[in-house]
GROMACS .gro file of C-alpha atoms in nm:
model
  341
    1MET     CA    1   7.308   4.193   2.099
    2LYS     CA    2   7.237   4.572   2.126
    3ILE     CA    3   7.194   4.692   1.786
    4LEU     CA    4   7.189   5.049   1.641
    5ILE     CA    5   6.946   5.053   1.301
    6THR     CA    6   6.995   5.380   1.162
    7GLY     CA    7   6.684   5.444   0.922
    8GLY     CA    8   6.537   5.194   1.130
    9ALA     CA    9   6.165   5.316   1.036
   10GLY     CA   10   6.225   5.271   0.668
   11PHE     CA   11   6.143   5.004   0.479
   12ILE     CA   12   6.444   4.759   0.491
   13GLY     CA   13   6.482   4.910   0.852
   14CYS     CA   14   6.134   4.839   1.017
   15ASN     CA   15   6.178   4.462   0.866
   16ALA     CA   16   6.575   4.462   1.014
   17VAL     CA   17   6.425   4.597   1.339
   18ASP     CA   18   6.137   4.315   1.366
   19ARG     CA   19   6.376   4.002   1.297
   20PHE     CA   20   6.624   4.137   1.531
   21LEU     CA   21   6.358   4.190   1.822
   22LYS     CA   22   6.204   3.866   1.738
   23ARG     CA   23   6.533   3.690   1.812
   24GLY     CA   24   6.588   3.869   2.129
   25ASP     CA   25   6.830   4.149   2.039
   26THR     CA   26   6.791   4.484   2.190
   27VAL     CA   27   6.730   4.767   1.911
   28THR     CA   28   6.756   5.146   1.891
   29VAL     CA   29   6.593   5.291   1.589
   30TYR     CA   30   6.773   5.611   1.462
   31ASP     CA   31   6.541   5.798   1.220
   32ASN     CA   32   6.456   6.153   1.129
   33LEU     CA   33   6.106   6.010   1.029
   34SER     CA   34   6.115   6.250   0.717
   35ARG     CA   35   6.015   5.976   0.488
   36ARG     CA   36   5.655   5.862   0.405
   37GLY     CA   37   5.584   5.568   0.548
   38ALA     CA   38   5.810   5.582   0.825
   39ARG     CA   39   5.568   5.640   1.072
   40ASP     CA   40   5.350   5.383   0.972
   41ASN     CA   41   5.626   5.111   1.020
   42LEU     CA   42   5.714   5.260   1.335
   43GLU     CA   43   5.353   5.207   1.458
   44TRP     CA   44   5.341   4.856   1.302
   45LEU     CA   45   5.690   4.780   1.490
   46ARG     CA   46   5.499   4.891   1.827
   47ALA     CA   47   5.212   4.695   1.743
   48GLN     CA   48   5.404   4.390   1.692
   49HIS     CA   49   5.611   4.445   1.975
   50GLY     CA   50   5.502   4.655   2.247
   51PHE     CA   51   5.572   5.022   2.273
   52ASP     CA   52   5.880   5.007   2.518
   53ALA     CA   53   6.051   4.720   2.285
   54VAL     CA   54   6.081   4.977   2.008
   55ARG     CA   55   6.382   5.230   2.114
   56LEU     CA   56   6.383   5.508   1.923
   57ILE     CA   57   6.596   5.843   1.897
   58VAL     CA   58   6.422   6.091   1.636
   59ALA     CA   59   6.777   6.265   1.539
   60ASP     CA   60   6.927   6.273   1.150
   61VAL     CA   61   7.266   6.132   1.045
   62ARG     CA   62   7.409   6.471   0.980
   63ASP     CA   63   7.379   6.519   1.329
   64ALA     CA   64   7.742   6.379   1.436
   65ASP     CA   65   7.696   6.426   1.798
   66ALA     CA   66   7.364   6.284   1.852
   67LEU     CA   67   7.473   5.951   1.615
   68ALA     CA   68   7.803   5.963   1.841
   69ALA     CA   69   7.591   5.926   2.163
   70ALA     CA   70   7.357   5.661   2.001
   71ALA     CA   71   7.636   5.467   1.911
   72ARG     CA   72   7.800   5.433   2.252
   73GLY     CA   73   7.816   5.080   2.376
   74GLN     CA   74   7.654   4.900   2.074
   75GLU     CA   75   7.769   4.602   1.966
   76ALA     CA   76   7.637   4.647   1.598
   77ILE     CA   77   7.540   4.928   1.384
   78ILE     CA   78   7.324   4.848   1.053
   79HIS     CA   79   7.369   5.193   0.861
   80LEU     CA   80   7.061   5.203   0.609
   81ALA     CA   81   6.950   5.564   0.635
   82GLY     CA   82   7.026   5.822   0.363
   83GLN     CA   83   6.876   5.988   0.063
   84VAL     CA   84   6.762   5.704  -0.163
   85ALA     CA   85   6.664   5.846  -0.512
   86VAL     CA   86   6.888   5.937  -0.784
   87THR     CA   87   6.677   6.205  -0.917
   88THR     CA   88   6.615   6.402  -0.606
   89ALA     CA   89   7.013   6.374  -0.596
   90VAL     CA   90   7.019   6.551  -0.892
   91ASP     CA   91   6.789   6.809  -0.810
   92ASP     CA   92   6.974   6.875  -0.470
   93PRO     CA   93   7.350   6.759  -0.482
   94ARG     CA   94   7.449   6.937  -0.159
   95GLY     CA   95   7.175   6.759   0.012
   96ASP     CA   96   7.241   6.406  -0.071
   97PHE     CA   97   7.584   6.453  -0.029
   98GLU     CA   98   7.544   6.545   0.323
   99ALA     CA   99   7.277   6.253   0.419
  100ASN     CA  100   7.479   5.993   0.233
  101ALA     CA  101   7.827   6.087   0.207
  102LEU     CA  102   7.870   6.296   0.503
  103GLY     CA  103   7.610   6.092   0.690
  104THR     CA  104   7.774   5.770   0.654
  105PHE     CA  105   8.114   5.919   0.733
  106ASN     CA  106   7.963   6.022   1.063
  107ALA     CA  107   7.814   5.693   1.143
  108LEU     CA  108   8.169   5.547   1.092
  109GLU     CA  109   8.307   5.763   1.324
  110ALA     CA  110   8.042   5.713   1.582
  111ALA     CA  111   8.139   5.331   1.536
  112ARG     CA  112   8.514   5.391   1.549
  113LEU     CA  113   8.478   5.606   1.864
  114SER     CA  114   8.210   5.419   2.039
  115GLY     CA  115   8.424   5.214   2.277
  116SER     CA  116   8.253   4.893   2.197
  117ALA     CA  117   8.387   4.761   1.840
  118PRO     CA  118   8.066   4.721   1.666
  119ILE     CA  119   8.032   4.528   1.381
  120PHE     CA  120   7.924   4.775   1.070
  121LEU     CA  121   7.675   4.703   0.799
  122TYR     CA  122   7.644   4.950   0.513
  123ALA     CA  123   7.373   4.975   0.272
  124SER     CA  124   7.547   5.036  -0.052
  125THR     CA  125   7.422   5.032  -0.411
  126ASN     CA  126   7.455   4.859  -0.752
  127LYS     CA  127   7.472   5.254  -0.888
  128VAL     CA  128   7.824   5.269  -0.790
  129TYR     CA  129   7.937   5.042  -1.110
  130GLY     CA  130   7.795   5.343  -1.319
  131GLY     CA  131   7.637   5.285  -1.658
  132MET     CA  132   7.838   5.013  -1.748
  133GLU     CA  133   7.853   5.123  -2.124
  134ASP     CA  134   8.116   4.848  -2.208
  135VAL     CA  135   7.883   4.576  -2.133
  136VAL     CA  136   7.747   4.421  -2.446
  137LEU     CA  137   7.402   4.335  -2.433
  138VAL     CA  138   7.191   4.135  -2.613
  139GLU     CA  139   6.816   4.223  -2.711
  140GLY     CA  140   6.554   3.951  -2.683
  141GLU     CA  141   6.164   3.964  -2.746
  142ARG     CA  142   6.120   4.059  -2.360
  143ARG     CA  143   6.421   4.106  -2.197
  144TYR     CA  144   6.740   4.225  -2.232
  145ALA     CA  145   7.053   3.990  -2.143
  146TYR     CA  146   7.448   3.996  -2.082
  147ARG     CA  147   7.643   3.833  -2.351
  148ASP     CA  148   7.936   3.810  -2.148
  149TYR     CA  149   7.813   3.757  -1.744
  150PRO     CA  150   7.568   3.476  -1.758
  151GLU     CA  151   7.632   3.502  -1.389
  152GLY     CA  152   7.582   3.836  -1.372
  153ILE     CA  153   7.804   4.186  -1.251
  154PRO     CA  154   8.085   4.073  -1.047
  155GLU     CA  155   8.187   4.299  -0.704
  156THR     CA  156   8.551   4.322  -0.906
  157TYR     CA  157   8.395   4.525  -1.192
  158PRO     CA  158   8.526   4.847  -1.235
  159LEU     CA  159   8.323   5.117  -0.997
  160ASP     CA  160   8.204   5.385  -1.174
  161PHE     CA  161   8.022   5.676  -0.957
  162HIS     CA  162   7.783   5.791  -1.207
  163SER     CA  163   7.516   6.103  -1.100
  164PRO     CA  164   7.541   6.277  -0.751
  165TYR     CA  165   7.355   5.968  -0.614
  166GLY     CA  166   7.643   5.706  -0.733
  167ASN     CA  167   7.920   5.960  -0.597
  168SER     CA  168   7.775   5.987  -0.247
  169LYS     CA  169   7.676   5.625  -0.221
  170GLY     CA  170   8.014   5.538  -0.373
  171ALA     CA  171   8.213   5.750  -0.126
  172GLY     CA  172   8.066   5.575   0.164
  173ASP     CA  173   8.091   5.247  -0.001
  174GLN     CA  174   8.480   5.318   0.004
  175TYR     CA  175   8.514   5.485   0.316
  176VAL     CA  176   8.314   5.162   0.482
  177ARG     CA  177   8.566   4.941   0.327
  178ASP     CA  178   8.892   5.155   0.409
  179TYR     CA  179   8.774   5.171   0.805
  180ALA     CA  180   8.805   4.817   0.844
  181ARG     CA  181   9.148   4.840   0.667
  182ILE     CA  182   9.282   5.141   0.870
  183TYR     CA  183   9.138   5.158   1.162
  184GLY     CA  184   9.014   4.750   1.180
  185LEU     CA  185   8.631   4.804   1.212
  186ARG     CA  186   8.443   4.505   1.143
  187SER     CA  187   8.250   4.672   0.874
  188VAL     CA  188   8.105   4.457   0.563
  189VAL     CA  189   7.959   4.637   0.246
  190PHE     CA  190   7.649   4.554   0.067
  191ARG     CA  191   7.571   4.635  -0.274
  192GLN     CA  192   7.216   4.658  -0.273
  193SER     CA  193   6.981   4.579  -0.596
  194ALA     CA  194   6.645   4.614  -0.619
  195ILE     CA  195   6.506   4.499  -0.264
  196TYR     CA  196   6.141   4.477  -0.211
  197GLY     CA  197   5.917   4.361   0.014
  198PRO     CA  198   5.594   4.434   0.268
  199HIS     CA  199   5.634   4.794   0.455
  200GLN     CA  200   5.751   4.953   0.137
  201PHE     CA  201   5.622   5.285   0.038
  202GLY     CA  202   5.778   5.269  -0.308
  203ILE     CA  203   5.774   5.600  -0.538
  204GLU     CA  204   5.823   5.638  -0.915
  205ASP     CA  205   6.196   5.706  -0.850
  206GLN     CA  206   6.255   5.464  -0.624
  207GLY     CA  207   6.132   5.089  -0.520
  208TRP     CA  208   5.985   5.027  -0.864
  209LEU     CA  209   5.844   4.702  -0.818
  210ALA     CA  210   5.656   4.797  -0.500
  211TRP     CA  211   5.529   5.156  -0.679
  212PHE     CA  212   5.431   4.988  -0.977
  213ILE     CA  213   5.183   4.727  -0.722
  214ILE     CA  214   5.080   5.037  -0.521
  215ALA     CA  215   4.985   5.273  -0.829
  216ALA     CA  216   4.779   4.975  -0.964
  217VAL     CA  217   4.579   4.870  -0.654
  218ALA     CA  218   4.505   5.258  -0.556
  219GLY     CA  219   4.458   5.352  -0.937
  220LYS     CA  220   4.723   5.565  -0.988
  221PRO     CA  221   4.892   5.610  -1.309
  222ILE     CA  222   5.178   5.455  -1.412
  223THR     CA  223   5.431   5.553  -1.689
  224ILE     CA  224   5.694   5.328  -1.841
  225TYR     CA  225   6.027   5.477  -1.936
  226GLY     CA  226   6.182   5.294  -2.231
  227ASP     CA  227   6.015   4.953  -2.396
  228GLY     CA  228   5.996   4.788  -2.049
  229LYS     CA  229   6.225   4.484  -2.126
  230GLN     CA  230   6.506   4.636  -1.895
  231VAL     CA  231   6.604   4.356  -1.638
  232ARG     CA  232   6.680   4.373  -1.285
  233ASP     CA  233   6.783   4.105  -1.009
  234VAL     CA  234   6.505   4.134  -0.754
  235LEU     CA  235   6.565   4.032  -0.379
  236PHE     CA  236   6.294   3.995  -0.126
  237ILE     CA  237   6.348   4.163   0.166
  238ASP     CA  238   6.351   3.808   0.395
  239ASP     CA  239   6.632   3.725   0.215
  240LEU     CA  240   6.855   4.062   0.259
  241ILE     CA  241   6.802   4.037   0.655
  242ASP     CA  242   6.944   3.644   0.618
  243LEU     CA  243   7.239   3.799   0.473
  244TYR     CA  244   7.305   4.070   0.718
  245GLN     CA  245   7.249   3.768   0.977
  246ALA     CA  246   7.479   3.566   0.791
  247ALA     CA  247   7.760   3.847   0.775
  248MET     CA  248   7.717   3.906   1.149
  249ALA     CA  249   7.744   3.576   1.245
  250ASN     CA  250   8.075   3.515   1.040
  251ILE     CA  251   8.185   3.859   1.112
  252ASP     CA  252   8.601   3.701   1.090
  253ARG     CA  253   8.499   3.585   0.761
  254ALA     CA  254   8.306   3.874   0.656
  255ALA     CA  255   8.469   4.204   0.773
  256GLY     CA  256   8.642   4.425   0.524
  257GLN     CA  257   8.445   4.258   0.249
  258ILE     CA  258   8.206   4.406  -0.013
  259PHE     CA  259   7.907   4.177  -0.110
  260ASN     CA  260   7.675   4.218  -0.400
  261ALA     CA  261   7.323   4.163  -0.243
  262GLY     CA  262   7.046   4.090  -0.529
  263GLY     CA  263   6.819   3.782  -0.664
  264GLY     CA  264   7.111   3.710  -0.892
  265PRO     CA  265   7.043   3.546  -1.250
  266ARG     CA  266   6.781   3.302  -1.119
  267ASN     CA  267   6.569   3.582  -0.953
  268THR     CA  268   6.523   3.861  -1.240
  269LEU     CA  269   6.207   4.013  -1.404
  270SER     CA  270   6.182   4.271  -1.678
  271ILE     CA  271   5.988   4.559  -1.538
  272TRP     CA  272   5.693   4.524  -1.764
  273THR     CA  273   5.731   4.280  -2.056
  274GLU     CA  274   5.741   3.995  -1.752
  275PHE     CA  275   5.641   4.186  -1.484
  276GLY     CA  276   5.307   4.352  -1.607
  277PRO     CA  277   5.163   4.047  -1.667
  278MET     CA  278   5.244   3.909  -1.349
  279LEU     CA  279   5.058   4.229  -1.167
  280ALA     CA  280   4.733   4.175  -1.386
  281LYS     CA  281   4.707   3.824  -1.303
  282LEU     CA  282   4.736   3.932  -0.923
  283LEU     CA  283   4.460   4.232  -1.001
  284GLY     CA  284   4.248   4.017  -1.199
  285GLN     CA  285   4.264   4.309  -1.469
  286SER     CA  286   4.458   4.463  -1.735
  287VAL     CA  287   4.683   4.733  -1.628
  288PRO     CA  288   4.703   5.045  -1.803
  289VAL     CA  289   5.019   5.221  -1.849
  290GLY     CA  290   5.164   5.532  -2.012
  291GLN     CA  291   5.497   5.531  -2.237
  292GLY     CA  292   5.771   5.773  -2.175
  293ASN     CA  293   6.121   5.802  -2.335
  294TRP     CA  294   6.425   5.650  -2.182
  295ARG     CA  295   6.551   5.852  -1.905
  296PRO     CA  296   6.913   5.942  -1.890
  297GLY     CA  297   7.160   5.675  -1.688
  298ASP     CA  298   6.882   5.418  -1.690
  299GLN     CA  299   7.038   5.051  -1.769
  300ARG     CA  300   6.891   4.817  -1.996
  301ILE     CA  301   6.984   4.556  -1.753
  302TYR     CA  302   7.178   4.538  -1.408
  303VAL     CA  303   7.198   4.172  -1.264
  304SER     CA  304   7.415   4.087  -0.978
  305ASP     CA  305   7.665   3.821  -0.962
  306ILE     CA  306   7.586   3.705  -0.599
  307ARG     CA  307   7.811   3.414  -0.577
  308LYS     CA  308   8.071   3.525  -0.328
  309ALA     CA  309   7.813   3.582  -0.078
  310ASN     CA  310   7.747   3.218  -0.132
  311GLU     CA  311   8.105   3.110  -0.092
  312VAL     CA  312   8.177   3.344   0.180
  313LEU     CA  313   7.875   3.339   0.397
  314GLY     CA  314   7.692   3.035   0.281
  315TRP     CA  315   7.391   3.235   0.155
  316SER     CA  316   7.169   3.252  -0.093
  317PRO     CA  317   6.791   3.352  -0.179
  318ARG     CA  318   6.539   3.154  -0.123
  319VAL     CA  319   6.230   3.355  -0.206
  320GLY     CA  320   6.143   3.382  -0.577
  321PRO     CA  321   5.979   3.688  -0.760
  322GLU     CA  322   5.657   3.504  -0.784
  323GLU     CA  323   5.616   3.417  -0.413
  324GLY     CA  324   5.780   3.765  -0.297
  325VAL     CA  325   5.528   3.942  -0.556
  326ARG     CA  326   5.261   3.775  -0.432
  327ARG     CA  327   5.360   3.867  -0.039
  328LEU     CA  328   5.417   4.237  -0.142
  329TYR     CA  329   5.082   4.254  -0.332
  330LYS     CA  330   4.887   4.152  -0.067
  331TRP     CA  331   5.061   4.369   0.216
  332VAL     CA  332   4.955   4.642  -0.023
  333VAL     CA  333   4.589   4.529  -0.079
  334ASP     CA  334   4.595   4.480   0.326
  335ASN     CA  335   4.705   4.869   0.372
  336ARG     CA  336   4.565   4.991   0.070
  337THR     CA  337   4.443   5.281   0.303
  338LEU     CA  338   4.787   5.417   0.335
  339PHE     CA  339   4.788   5.477  -0.040
  340GLU     CA  340   4.457   5.640  -0.101
  341ASP     CA  341   4.570   5.999  -0.110
   0.00000   0.00000   0.00000
């Protein structure tokens, strides 16, 4: 296939580019290369596949004309580009809106007018469900749990866009869904949760699991906000790309659908009471941490109900947290010079 990947030099993007190039697709990377690690990921892709194999367009998703030109003739568009941190969105809501809401609208219009009726995959977020204040929690010794959602939060849970980031990503989420209904675009929404893996340049405000590993290996301070018992379902990058491929292979069933894309209840970690000892074991020593107050909107627990993706697409995660964390840790150690600044 001919595939355009916006944000193709980012963490998820470069892993997707690698996968699709390996299977023989023609892939175009559309990226403004503004994020830390983007140029390193691009160099890695070229080392793996050859300079000419990685087609690159250096442009921004806010540039509707450039995006429209890139989309012409493409058979699939995987839209990953955008602003990724809640805190950045709070500081700069206009920039966040333009990158996420307007950028996604531009990508949809580019697909609609491309003349090639492409498959369109969109990376949304579990943040569209908001704070979920009405969900009853149970506090255990090491972690929080849902009282009434043993399989996690389903796609049918009411939307509640909270924060500028939640609004901008949520707007894109609903636009992508509606373009399937109104224009017949073969679009699919993935509400992603705690994706992790190699080539992830995590920071404190985004990509927590990668950030903790990077900080521990590079000797940087780590701060735990809250009590460390917060729970997230974690999904290894290879499993996410498997889901993308499953949707593309079964697009007649997937088009117009929304899928939670997380590890589900069998792939969860508390961010420190469970992950901390795991990291210390890999590092071979204890990991010192600072303690901070709870941050506004920080969920005690978020776990995705991923049964729909299994029922419709036959997909389920294959890489458990221990194996996935080990692989990410090895990548960070092997590339530690990238993080020592």
